[in-house]
Coordinates of C-alpha atoms and ligand atoms in Angstrom, one line a residue:
X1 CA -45.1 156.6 75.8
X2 CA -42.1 158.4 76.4
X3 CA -39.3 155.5 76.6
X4 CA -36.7 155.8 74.3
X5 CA -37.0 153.4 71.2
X6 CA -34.5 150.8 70.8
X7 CA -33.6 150.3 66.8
X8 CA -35.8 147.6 65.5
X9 CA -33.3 145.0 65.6
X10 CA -32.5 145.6 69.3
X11 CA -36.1 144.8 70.6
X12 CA -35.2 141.8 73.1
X13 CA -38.0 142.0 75.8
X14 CA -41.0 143.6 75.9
X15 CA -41.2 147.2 74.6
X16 CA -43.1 150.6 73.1
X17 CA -42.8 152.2 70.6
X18 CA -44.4 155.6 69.6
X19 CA -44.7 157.2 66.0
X20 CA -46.9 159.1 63.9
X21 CA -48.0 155.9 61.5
X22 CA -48.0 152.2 61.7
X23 CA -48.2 150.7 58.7
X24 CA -49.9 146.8 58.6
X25 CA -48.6 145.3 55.7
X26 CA -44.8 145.7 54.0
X27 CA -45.9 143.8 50.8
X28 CA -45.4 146.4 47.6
X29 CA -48.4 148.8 48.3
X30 CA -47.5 149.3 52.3
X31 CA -43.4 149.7 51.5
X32 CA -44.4 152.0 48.4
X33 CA -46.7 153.9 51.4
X34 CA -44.0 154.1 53.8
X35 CA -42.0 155.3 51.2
X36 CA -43.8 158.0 50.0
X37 CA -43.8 159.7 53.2
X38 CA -39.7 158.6 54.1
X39 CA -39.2 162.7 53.7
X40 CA -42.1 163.9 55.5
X41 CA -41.8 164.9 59.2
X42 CA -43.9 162.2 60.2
X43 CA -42.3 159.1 62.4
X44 CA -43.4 155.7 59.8
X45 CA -43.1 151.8 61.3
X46 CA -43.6 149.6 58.6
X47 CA -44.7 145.4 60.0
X48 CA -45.3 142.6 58.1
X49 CA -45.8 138.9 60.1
X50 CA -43.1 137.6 57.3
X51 CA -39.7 137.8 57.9
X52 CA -37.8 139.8 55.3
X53 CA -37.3 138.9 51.6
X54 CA -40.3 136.2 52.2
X55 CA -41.6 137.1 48.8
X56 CA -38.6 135.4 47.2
X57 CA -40.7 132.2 46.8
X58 CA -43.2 134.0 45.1
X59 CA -44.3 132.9 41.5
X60 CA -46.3 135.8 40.2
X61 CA -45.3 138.3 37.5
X62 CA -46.7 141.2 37.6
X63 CA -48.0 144.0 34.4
X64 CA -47.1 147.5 35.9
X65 CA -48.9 150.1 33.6
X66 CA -46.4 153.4 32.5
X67 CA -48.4 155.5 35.7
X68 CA -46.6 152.6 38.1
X69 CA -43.6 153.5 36.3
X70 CA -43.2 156.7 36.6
X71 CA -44.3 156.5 40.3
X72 CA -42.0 153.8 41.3
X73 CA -39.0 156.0 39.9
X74 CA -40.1 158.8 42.1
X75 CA -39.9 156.7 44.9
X76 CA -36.1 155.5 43.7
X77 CA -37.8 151.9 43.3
X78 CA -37.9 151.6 39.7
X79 CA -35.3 148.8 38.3
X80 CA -35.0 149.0 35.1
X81 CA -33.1 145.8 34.3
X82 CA -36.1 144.3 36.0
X83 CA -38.5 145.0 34.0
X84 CA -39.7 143.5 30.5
X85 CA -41.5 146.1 28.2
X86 CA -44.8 145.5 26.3
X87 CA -45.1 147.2 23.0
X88 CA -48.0 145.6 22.0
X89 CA -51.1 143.9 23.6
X90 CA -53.4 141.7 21.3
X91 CA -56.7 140.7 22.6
X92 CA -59.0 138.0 20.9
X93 CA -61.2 135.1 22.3
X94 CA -61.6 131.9 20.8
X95 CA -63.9 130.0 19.1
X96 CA -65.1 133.8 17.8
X97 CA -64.1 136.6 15.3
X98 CA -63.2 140.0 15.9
X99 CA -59.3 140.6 17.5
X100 CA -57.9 144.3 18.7
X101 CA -54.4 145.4 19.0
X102 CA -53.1 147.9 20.9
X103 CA -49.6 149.3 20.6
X104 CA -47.7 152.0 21.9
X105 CA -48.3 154.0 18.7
X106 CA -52.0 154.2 20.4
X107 CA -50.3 156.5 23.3
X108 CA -47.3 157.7 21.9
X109 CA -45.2 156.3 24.5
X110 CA -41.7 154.1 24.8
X111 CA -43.7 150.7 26.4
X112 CA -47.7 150.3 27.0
X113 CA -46.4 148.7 30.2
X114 CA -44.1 146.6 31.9
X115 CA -43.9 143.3 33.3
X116 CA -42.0 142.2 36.7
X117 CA -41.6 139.6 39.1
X118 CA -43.5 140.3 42.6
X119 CA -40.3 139.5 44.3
X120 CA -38.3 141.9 42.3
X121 CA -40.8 144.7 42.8
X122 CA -40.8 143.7 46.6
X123 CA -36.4 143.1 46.5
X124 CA -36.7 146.8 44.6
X125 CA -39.0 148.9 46.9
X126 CA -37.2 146.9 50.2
X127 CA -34.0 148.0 48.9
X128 CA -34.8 151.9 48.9
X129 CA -36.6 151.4 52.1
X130 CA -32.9 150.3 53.5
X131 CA -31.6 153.7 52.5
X132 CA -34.2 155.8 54.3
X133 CA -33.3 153.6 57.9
X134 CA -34.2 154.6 60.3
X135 CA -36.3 157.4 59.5
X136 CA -38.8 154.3 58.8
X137 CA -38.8 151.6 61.0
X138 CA -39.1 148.2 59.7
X139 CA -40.1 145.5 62.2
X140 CA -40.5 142.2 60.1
X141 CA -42.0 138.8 61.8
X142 CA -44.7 140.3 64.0
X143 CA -47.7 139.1 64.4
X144 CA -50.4 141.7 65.0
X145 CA -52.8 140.8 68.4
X146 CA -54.7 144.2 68.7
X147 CA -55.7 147.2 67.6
X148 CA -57.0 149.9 69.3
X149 CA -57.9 151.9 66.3
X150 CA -60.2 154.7 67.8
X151 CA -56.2 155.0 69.7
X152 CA -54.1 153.9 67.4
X153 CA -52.5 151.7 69.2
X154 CA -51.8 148.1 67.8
X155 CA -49.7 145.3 69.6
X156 CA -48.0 142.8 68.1
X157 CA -46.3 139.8 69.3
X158 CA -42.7 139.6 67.7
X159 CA -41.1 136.2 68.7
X160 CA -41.0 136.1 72.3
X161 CA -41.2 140.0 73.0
X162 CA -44.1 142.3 72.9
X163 CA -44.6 145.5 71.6
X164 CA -46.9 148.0 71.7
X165 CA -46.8 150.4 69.1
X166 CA -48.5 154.1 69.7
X167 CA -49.3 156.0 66.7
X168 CA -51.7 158.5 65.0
X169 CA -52.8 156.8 62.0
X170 CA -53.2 153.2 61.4
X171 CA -52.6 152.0 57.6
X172 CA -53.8 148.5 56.5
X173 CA -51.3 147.5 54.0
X174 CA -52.4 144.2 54.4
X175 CA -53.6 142.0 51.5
X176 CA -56.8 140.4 50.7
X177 CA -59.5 141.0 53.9
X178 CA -60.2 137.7 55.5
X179 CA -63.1 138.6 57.6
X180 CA -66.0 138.6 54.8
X181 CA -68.0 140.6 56.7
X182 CA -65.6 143.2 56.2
X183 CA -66.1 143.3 52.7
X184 CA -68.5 142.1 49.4
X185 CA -67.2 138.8 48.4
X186 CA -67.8 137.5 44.7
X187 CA -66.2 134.0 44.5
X188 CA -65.4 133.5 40.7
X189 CA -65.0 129.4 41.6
X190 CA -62.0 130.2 39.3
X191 CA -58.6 129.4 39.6
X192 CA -55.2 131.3 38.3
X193 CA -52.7 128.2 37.0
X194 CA -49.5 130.3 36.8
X195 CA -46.3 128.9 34.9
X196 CA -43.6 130.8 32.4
X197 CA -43.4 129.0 29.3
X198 CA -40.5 129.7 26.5
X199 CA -42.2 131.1 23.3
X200 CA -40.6 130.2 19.7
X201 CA -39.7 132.3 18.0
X202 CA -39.2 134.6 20.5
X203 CA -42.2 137.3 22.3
X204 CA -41.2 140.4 20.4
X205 CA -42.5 142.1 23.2
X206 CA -46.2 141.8 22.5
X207 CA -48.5 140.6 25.6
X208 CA -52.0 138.1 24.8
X209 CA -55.2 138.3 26.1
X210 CA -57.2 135.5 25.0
X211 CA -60.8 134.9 26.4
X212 CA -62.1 131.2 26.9
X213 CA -65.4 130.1 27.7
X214 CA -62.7 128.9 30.9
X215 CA -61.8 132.4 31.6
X216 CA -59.1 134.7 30.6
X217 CA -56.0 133.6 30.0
X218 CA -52.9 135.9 29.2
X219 CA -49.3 135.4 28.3
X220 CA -46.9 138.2 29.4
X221 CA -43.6 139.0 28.3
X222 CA -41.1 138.4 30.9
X223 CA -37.0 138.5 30.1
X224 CA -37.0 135.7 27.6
X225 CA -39.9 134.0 28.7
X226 CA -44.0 134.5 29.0
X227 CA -45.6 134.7 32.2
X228 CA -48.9 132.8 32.2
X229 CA -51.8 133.6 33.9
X230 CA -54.0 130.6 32.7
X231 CA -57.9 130.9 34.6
X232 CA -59.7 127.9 34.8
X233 CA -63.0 126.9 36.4
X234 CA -61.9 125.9 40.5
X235 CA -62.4 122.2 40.0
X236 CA -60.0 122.0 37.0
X237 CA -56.9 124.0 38.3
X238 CA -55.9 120.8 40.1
X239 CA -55.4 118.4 36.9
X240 CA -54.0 121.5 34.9
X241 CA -51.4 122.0 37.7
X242 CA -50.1 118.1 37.6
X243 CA -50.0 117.6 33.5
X244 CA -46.3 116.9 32.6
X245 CA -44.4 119.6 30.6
X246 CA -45.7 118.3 27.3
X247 CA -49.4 118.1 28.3
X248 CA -49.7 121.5 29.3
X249 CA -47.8 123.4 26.8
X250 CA -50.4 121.3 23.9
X251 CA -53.4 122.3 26.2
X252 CA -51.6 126.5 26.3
X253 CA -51.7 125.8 22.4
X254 CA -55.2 124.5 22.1
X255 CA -56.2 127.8 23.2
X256 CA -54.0 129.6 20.7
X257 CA -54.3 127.9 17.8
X258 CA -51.3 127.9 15.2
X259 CA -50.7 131.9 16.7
X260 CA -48.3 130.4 19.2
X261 CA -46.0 127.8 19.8
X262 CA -43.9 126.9 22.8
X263 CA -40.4 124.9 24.2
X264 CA -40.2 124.5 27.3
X265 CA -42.5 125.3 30.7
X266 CA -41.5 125.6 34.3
X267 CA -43.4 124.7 37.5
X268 CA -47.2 125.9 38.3
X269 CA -49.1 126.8 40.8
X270 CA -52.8 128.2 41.4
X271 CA -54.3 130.6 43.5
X272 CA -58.0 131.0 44.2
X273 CA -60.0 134.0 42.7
X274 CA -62.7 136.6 44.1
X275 CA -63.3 140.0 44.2
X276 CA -63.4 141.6 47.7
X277 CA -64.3 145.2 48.2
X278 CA -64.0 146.3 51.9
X279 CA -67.1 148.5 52.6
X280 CA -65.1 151.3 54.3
X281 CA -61.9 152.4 53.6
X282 CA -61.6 154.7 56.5
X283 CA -62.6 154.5 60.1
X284 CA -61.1 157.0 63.1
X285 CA -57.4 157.0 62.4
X286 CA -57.6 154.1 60.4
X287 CA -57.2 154.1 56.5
X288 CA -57.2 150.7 53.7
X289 CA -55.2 151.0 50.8
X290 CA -54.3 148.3 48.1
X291 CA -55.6 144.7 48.2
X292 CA -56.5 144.8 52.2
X293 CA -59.0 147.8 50.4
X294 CA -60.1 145.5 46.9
X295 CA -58.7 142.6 45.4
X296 CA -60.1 142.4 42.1
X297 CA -59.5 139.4 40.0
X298 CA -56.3 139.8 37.6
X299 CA -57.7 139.8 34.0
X300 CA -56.1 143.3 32.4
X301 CA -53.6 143.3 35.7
X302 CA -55.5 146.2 37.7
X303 CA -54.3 144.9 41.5
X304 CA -51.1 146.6 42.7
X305 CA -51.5 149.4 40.0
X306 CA -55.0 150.4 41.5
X307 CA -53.5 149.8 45.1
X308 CA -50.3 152.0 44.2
X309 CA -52.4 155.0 43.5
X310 CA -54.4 154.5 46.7
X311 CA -50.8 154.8 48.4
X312 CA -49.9 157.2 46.6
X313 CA -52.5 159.3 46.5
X314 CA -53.0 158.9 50.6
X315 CA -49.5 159.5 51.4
X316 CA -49.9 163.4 49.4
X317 CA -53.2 164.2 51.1
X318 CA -50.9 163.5 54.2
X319 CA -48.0 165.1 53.1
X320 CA -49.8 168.7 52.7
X321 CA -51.2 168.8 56.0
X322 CA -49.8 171.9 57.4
X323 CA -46.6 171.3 59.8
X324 CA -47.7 169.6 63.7
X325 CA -50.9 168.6 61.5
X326 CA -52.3 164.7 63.2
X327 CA -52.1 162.4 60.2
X328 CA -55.3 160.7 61.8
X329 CA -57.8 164.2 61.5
X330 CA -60.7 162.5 59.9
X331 CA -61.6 165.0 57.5
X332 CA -58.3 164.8 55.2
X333 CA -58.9 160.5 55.5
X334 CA -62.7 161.0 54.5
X335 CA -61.2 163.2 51.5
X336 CA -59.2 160.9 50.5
X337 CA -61.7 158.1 50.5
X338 CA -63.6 160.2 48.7
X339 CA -61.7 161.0 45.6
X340 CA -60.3 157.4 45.5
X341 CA -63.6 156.0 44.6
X342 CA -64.4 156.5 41.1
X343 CA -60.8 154.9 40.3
X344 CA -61.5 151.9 42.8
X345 CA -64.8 151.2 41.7
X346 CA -64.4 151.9 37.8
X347 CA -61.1 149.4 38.2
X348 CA -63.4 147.0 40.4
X349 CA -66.2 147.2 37.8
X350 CA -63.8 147.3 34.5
X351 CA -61.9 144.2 35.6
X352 CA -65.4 141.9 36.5
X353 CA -66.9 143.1 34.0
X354 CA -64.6 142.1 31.2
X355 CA -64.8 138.2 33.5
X356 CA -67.8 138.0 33.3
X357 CA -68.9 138.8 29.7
X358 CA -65.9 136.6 28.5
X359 CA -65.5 133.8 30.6
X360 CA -69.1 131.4 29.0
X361 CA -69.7 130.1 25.9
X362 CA -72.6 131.6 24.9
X363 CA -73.5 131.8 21.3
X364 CA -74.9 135.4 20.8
X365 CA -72.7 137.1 23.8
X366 CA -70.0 135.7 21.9
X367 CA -71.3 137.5 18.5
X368 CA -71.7 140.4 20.7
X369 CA -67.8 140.2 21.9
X370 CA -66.6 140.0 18.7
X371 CA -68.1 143.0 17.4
X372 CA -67.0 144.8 20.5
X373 CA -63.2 143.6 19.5
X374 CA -63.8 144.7 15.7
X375 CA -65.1 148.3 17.5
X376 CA -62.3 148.3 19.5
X377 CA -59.6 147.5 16.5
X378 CA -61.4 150.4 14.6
X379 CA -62.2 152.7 16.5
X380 CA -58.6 154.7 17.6
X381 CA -60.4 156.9 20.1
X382 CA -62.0 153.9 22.0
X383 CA -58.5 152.2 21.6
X384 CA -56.9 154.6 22.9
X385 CA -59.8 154.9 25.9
X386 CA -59.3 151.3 26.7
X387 CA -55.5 151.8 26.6
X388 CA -55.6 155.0 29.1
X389 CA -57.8 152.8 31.3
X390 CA -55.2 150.1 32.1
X391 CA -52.5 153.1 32.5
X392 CA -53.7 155.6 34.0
X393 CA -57.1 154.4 36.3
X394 CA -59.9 156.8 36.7
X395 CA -57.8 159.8 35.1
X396 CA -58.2 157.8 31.6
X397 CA -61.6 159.7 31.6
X398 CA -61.4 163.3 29.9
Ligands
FAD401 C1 -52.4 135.5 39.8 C2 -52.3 137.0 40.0 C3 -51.8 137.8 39.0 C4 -51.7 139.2 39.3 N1 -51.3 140.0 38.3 C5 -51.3 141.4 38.4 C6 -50.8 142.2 37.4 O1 -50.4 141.8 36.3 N2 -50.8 143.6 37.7 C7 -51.2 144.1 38.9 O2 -51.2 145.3 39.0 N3 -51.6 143.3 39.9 C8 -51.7 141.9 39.7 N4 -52.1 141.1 40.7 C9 -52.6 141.7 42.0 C10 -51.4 142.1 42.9 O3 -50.6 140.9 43.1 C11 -51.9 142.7 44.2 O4 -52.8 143.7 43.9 C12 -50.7 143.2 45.0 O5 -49.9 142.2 45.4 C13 -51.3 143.9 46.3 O6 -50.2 144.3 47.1 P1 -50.5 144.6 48.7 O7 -49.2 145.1 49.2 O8 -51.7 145.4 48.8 O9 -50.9 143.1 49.3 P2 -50.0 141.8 49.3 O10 -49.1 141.7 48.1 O11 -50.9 140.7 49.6 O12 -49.0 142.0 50.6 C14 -49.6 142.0 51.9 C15 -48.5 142.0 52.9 O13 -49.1 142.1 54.2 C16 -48.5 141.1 55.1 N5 -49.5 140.7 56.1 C17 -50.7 140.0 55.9 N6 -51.4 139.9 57.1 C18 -50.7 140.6 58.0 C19 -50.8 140.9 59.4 N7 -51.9 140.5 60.0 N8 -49.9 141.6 60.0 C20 -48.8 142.0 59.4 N9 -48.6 141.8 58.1 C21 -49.5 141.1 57.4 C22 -48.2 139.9 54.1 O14 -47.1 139.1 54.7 C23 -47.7 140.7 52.9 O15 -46.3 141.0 53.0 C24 -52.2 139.7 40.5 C25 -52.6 138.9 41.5 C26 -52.7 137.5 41.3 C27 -53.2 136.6 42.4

């Protein structure tokens, strides 16, 4: 593997290429990998089977916790402009009593959290990925055909050409496992309905979690709009996605009551929901970080904040290895996988948990929810617990 490597966009026939770590996967936890480590020593190639900027299309808004934040500005990915802040986050369910609030008094900081289009989080971390070229090569619109992971070696097909790509260290940056024997599968048989609506008056910055015996449903601040992340049982997401304007902004306020009225809504789409937990997230020189590691469903939006911290986290333990160090030594991977479990499976756990108490109708568990939510609203130091949850991950615990 000692031919010279022609920049990624010269690649015309079939060709190697030899680095330290392929990275499978340049949705926001792989680029926010390969970032982390754009001033290490170590050689990064960064694929995804899309072509660039695919995620323009993409209709979900995500709620990045302050920890995101503050990590995304160290990796000179944080857009401020972006971004809409949440100052307060009510949580109530209907057709019971008992409500919480939570507000950034609870933590004394600026914004509980922020909320931001997946494609501008993508546009964001690809755009300071462009600055550190070439130190990481980015080869978009390859499809992988194998890896050789006891090797590291992986070979994808890009358009006509082949290349095969020798490395140390294979990453999965991949989204959701396909292969459920890979992984435990819990099927929710629920569906996301996404939309943004227009909320009058206007948000005031305050984010809703409201459980139905449906499912969650939440309504996030988003520039001048709400985001909505309306779950309903699988067989229903199809009528909900077809109502006109009018039908499903009365059927958004059904749930709400007289709380919440709205003006206008914009398209919708669903997306299926399970929970998948790979069983290993390390192998010989291979690691799995983000939602190719767990995708958990998004009640309390866990996902990419969870799956930031695995990158983050991984991309340190790599970073102190001592100079000539191989990224793929098992012990500092095992490590790794180590540590990252309480956070993964206290996320995993926290997130179906909260689905499956809320989302049924029954009469005592819904007594027993609303006395939780009463708890919750007076009880500051388990406020402020729940609160350090969402932001910080495992580290909430003291
Ligand atoms: C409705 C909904 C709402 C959500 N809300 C929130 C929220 O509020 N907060 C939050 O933190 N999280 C939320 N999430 C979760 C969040 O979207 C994911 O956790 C996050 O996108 C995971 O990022 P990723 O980079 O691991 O995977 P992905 O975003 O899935 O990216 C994977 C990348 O890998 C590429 N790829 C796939 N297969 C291959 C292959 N074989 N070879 C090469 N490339 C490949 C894909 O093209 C893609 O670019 C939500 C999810 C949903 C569905």
């Amino acid at each position: 593997m000692t031919e010279p490597v022609p920049p990624a966009a010269l690649l015309t026939h079939d060709a190697t290429l030899d680095t330290d770590i392929v990275v499978i996967g340049a949705g926001p936890v792989g680029m926010a990998f390969a970032l982390a480590l754009a001033d290490t020593p170590w050689r990064i190639a960064l694929l995804d089977r899309q072509p660039s900027g695919a995620w323009a299309g993409d209709p979900r808004a995500l709620a990045l916790s302050h920890g995101t934040r503050q990590l995304l500005g160290r990796l000179g990915a944080w857009r401020e402009q972006a971004g809409t802040p949440i100052h307060t986050i009510h949580v109530s369910q209907q057709g019971g009593f008992g409500r919480t609030l939570i507000d950034t008094a609870d933590l004394a900081l600026p914004a509980l959290g922020h909320v931001m289009r997946y494609r501008d989080l993508a546009a964001a971390l690809a755009a300071a990925i462009a600055q550190r070229q070439p130190a990481l090569q980015w080869l978009h619109g390859c499809e992988t055909l194998a890896i050789d992971a006891g090797d590291a070696r992986v070979t994808v097909r890009r358009g006509a050409e082949t290349l095969r790509i020798a490395a140390r260290l294979v990453v999965h940056a991949e989204g959701a496992p396909a292969a459920a024997t890979e992984a435990h599968v819990f099927d929710y048989r629920q569906h996301a309905v996404l939309a943004e609506v227009r909320p009058r008056p206007g948000h005031g910055h305050r984010a809703w979690e409201r459980f139905t015996p449906d499912g969650p449903l939440a309504l996030l601040p988003l520039g001048e709009n709400y985001s909505v992340v309306f779950t309903v049982p699988a067989e229903r997401s199809a009528t909900l996605c077809a109502l006109d304007d009018a039908s499903f902004l009365a059927a958004l306020r059904a749930r709400f009551g007289r709380r919440l009225d709205f003006s206008a809504c914009g398209p919708r789409s669903a997306w299926p929901l399970a929970l998948r937990l790979r069983r290993t997230r390390v192998a010989p020189r291979e690691a799995w970080i983000g939602n190719a590691a767990q995708t958990l469903h998004p009640v309390s939006g866990q996902g990419f904040n969870l799956g930031l911290r695995d990158a983050w986290e991984l991309a340190e333990r790599l970073a102190a290895l001592p100079p000539g160090s191989d990224p793929g030594e098992a012990a500092p991977l095992a490590a790794w996988a180590r540590a990252r479990n309480a956070d993964r499976l206290g996320s995993a756990a926290f997130t179906d948990g909260i689905v499956r108490l809320f989302s049924n109708d029954l009469a005592p568990l819904r007594a027993a929810r609303g006395l939780g939510l009463l708890a919750l609203d007076l009880a500051p130091p388990l406020r402020h617990f729940v609160a350090r949850r969402m932001i910080w991950g495992a580290r909430a615990w003291p």
